[in-house]
Short mmCIF file of C-alpha atoms in Angstrom, two decimals:
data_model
loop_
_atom_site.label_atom_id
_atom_site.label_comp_id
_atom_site.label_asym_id
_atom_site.label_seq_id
_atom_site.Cartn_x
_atom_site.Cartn_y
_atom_site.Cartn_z
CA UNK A 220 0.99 -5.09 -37.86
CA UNK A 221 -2.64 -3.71 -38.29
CA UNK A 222 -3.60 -2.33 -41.32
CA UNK A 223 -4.54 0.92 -39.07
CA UNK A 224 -0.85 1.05 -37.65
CA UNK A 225 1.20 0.29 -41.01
CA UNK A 226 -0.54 3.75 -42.53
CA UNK A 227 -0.04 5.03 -38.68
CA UNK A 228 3.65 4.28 -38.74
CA UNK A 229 4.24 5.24 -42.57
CA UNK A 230 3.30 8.56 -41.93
CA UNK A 231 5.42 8.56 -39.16
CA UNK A 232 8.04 7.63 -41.43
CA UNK A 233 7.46 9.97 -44.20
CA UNK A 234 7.17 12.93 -41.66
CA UNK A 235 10.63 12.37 -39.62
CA UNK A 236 12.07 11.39 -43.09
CA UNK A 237 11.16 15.25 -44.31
CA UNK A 238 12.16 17.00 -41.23
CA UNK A 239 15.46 15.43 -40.58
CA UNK A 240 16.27 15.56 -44.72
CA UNK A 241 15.18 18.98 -44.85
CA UNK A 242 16.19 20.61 -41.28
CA UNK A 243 19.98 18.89 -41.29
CA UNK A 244 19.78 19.43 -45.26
CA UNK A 245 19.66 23.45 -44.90
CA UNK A 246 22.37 22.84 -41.83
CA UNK A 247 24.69 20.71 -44.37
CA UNK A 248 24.32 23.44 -46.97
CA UNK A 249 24.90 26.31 -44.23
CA UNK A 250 28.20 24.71 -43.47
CA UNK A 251 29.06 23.77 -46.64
CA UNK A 252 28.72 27.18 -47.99
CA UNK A 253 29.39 29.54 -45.24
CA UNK A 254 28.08 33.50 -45.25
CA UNK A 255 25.85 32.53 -48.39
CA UNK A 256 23.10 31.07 -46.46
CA UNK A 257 20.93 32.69 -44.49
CA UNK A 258 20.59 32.61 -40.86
CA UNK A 259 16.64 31.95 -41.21
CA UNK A 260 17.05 29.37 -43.41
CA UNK A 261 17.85 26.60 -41.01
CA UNK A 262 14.88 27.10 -38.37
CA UNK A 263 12.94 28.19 -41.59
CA UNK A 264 13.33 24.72 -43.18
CA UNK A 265 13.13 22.50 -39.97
CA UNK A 266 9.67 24.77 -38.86
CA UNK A 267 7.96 24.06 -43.09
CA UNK A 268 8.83 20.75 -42.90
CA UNK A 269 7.19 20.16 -39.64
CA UNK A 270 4.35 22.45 -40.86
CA UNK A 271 3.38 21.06 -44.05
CA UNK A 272 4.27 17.49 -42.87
CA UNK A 273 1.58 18.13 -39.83
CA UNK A 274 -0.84 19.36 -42.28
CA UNK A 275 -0.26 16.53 -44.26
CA UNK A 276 -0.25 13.50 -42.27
CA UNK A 277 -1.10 14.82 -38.60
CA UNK A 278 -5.02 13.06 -39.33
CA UNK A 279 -3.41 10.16 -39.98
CA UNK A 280 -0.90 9.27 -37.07
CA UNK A 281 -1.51 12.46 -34.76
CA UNK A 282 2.36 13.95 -36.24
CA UNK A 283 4.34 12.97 -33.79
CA UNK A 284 7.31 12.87 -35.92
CA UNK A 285 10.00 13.12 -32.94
CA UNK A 286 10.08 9.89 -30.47
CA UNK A 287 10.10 11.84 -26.92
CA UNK A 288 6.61 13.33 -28.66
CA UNK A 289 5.55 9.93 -28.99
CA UNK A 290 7.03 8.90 -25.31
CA UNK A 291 5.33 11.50 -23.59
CA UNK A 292 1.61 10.55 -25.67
CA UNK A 293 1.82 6.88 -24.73
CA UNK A 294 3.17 7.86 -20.64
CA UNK A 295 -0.20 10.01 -20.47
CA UNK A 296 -2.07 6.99 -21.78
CA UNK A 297 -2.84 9.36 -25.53
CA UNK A 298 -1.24 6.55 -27.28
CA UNK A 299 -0.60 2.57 -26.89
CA UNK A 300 2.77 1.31 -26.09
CA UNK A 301 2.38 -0.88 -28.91
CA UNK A 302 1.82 2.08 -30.96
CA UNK A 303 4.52 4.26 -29.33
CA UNK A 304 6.95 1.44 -30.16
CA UNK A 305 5.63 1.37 -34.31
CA UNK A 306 5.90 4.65 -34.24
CA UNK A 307 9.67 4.69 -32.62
CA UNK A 308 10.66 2.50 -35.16
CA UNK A 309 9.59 4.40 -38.03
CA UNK A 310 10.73 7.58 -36.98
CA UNK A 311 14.47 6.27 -36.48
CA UNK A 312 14.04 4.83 -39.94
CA UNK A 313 13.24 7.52 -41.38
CA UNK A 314 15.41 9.83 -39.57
CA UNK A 315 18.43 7.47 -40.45
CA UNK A 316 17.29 7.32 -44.00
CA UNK A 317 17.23 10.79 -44.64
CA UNK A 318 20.89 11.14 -43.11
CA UNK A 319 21.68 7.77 -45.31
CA UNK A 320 20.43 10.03 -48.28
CA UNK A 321 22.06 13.13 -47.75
CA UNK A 322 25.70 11.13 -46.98
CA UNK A 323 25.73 9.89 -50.23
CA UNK A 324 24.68 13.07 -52.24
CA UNK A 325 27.01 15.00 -50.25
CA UNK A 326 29.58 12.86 -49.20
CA UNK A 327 32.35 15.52 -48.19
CA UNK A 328 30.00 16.95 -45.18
CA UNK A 329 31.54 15.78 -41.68
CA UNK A 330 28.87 16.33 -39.68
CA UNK A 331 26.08 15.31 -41.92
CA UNK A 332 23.89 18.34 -40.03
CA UNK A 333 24.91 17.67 -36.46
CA UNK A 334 24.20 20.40 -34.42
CA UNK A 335 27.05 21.01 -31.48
CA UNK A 336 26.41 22.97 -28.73
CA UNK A 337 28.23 25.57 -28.13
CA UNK A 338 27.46 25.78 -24.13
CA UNK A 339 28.31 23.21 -21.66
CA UNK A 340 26.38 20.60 -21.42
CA UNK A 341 24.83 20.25 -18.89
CA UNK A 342 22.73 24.08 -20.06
CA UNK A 343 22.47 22.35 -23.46
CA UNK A 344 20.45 19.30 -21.57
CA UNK A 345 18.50 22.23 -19.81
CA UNK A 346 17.74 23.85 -23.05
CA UNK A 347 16.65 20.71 -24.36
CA UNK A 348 14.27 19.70 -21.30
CA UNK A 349 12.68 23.28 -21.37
CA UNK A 350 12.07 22.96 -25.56
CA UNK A 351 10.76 19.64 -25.56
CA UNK A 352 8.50 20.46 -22.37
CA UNK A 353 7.35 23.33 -24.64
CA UNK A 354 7.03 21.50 -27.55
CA UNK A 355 4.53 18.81 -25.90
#
């Protein structure tokens, strides 16, 4: 791998890693101590993380830090395939790290963060399409 891409994919890496271990950490700690968490403080810590992570390492890699972002840069020809597939690869290993990391310091949570929707599912994939449309 390029120079270029390794520092291209790192902060790929370190990005997901923050958003995922922050975002499903604040969801872990709402379930694990219900009524004493705020509601804010999930989409609070998922929206920093992606903020300061953006600001941080956006020059670098473009901040991507979500796979269908990366998908829809290299299908509109913003971003290689070669790249889109470096990129891939860091973000699930940093999103898998982060869950990795919060399993084993807190290793009673079921759900590790997961996020169940609570409408059927085919208005949860609806939801879904419409946020990530938005989000691109």
């Amino acid at each position: 791998m390029k120079e270029n891409l390794m520092k291209k994919a790192v902060a790929e890496f370190i990005g997901t890693f923050t958003f995922v271990f922050s975002g499903c950490g604040a969801v872990i700690a709402s379930q694990a101590y219900p009524g004493q968490v705020p509601g804010i403080a999930i989409p609070l810590a998922f929206a920093l993380a992606i903020g300061v992570m953006f600001y941080a390492v956006s020059h670098i890699s473009g901040g991507h830090f979500n796979p269908a972002v990366s998908f829809a840069f290299a299908v509109v020809k913003r971003l290689s395939w070669k790249d889109a597939f470096s990129y891939w690869i860091a973000q699930f290993l940093g999103a898998i790290l982060a869950i990795a990391i919060l399993s084993v310091i807190l290793p009673q949570m079921a759900n590790y963060g997961l996020t169940l929707p609570r409408v059927p599912i085919l208005a949860a994939v609806i939801w879904e399409t419409i946020l990530t449309f938005f989000l691109m």
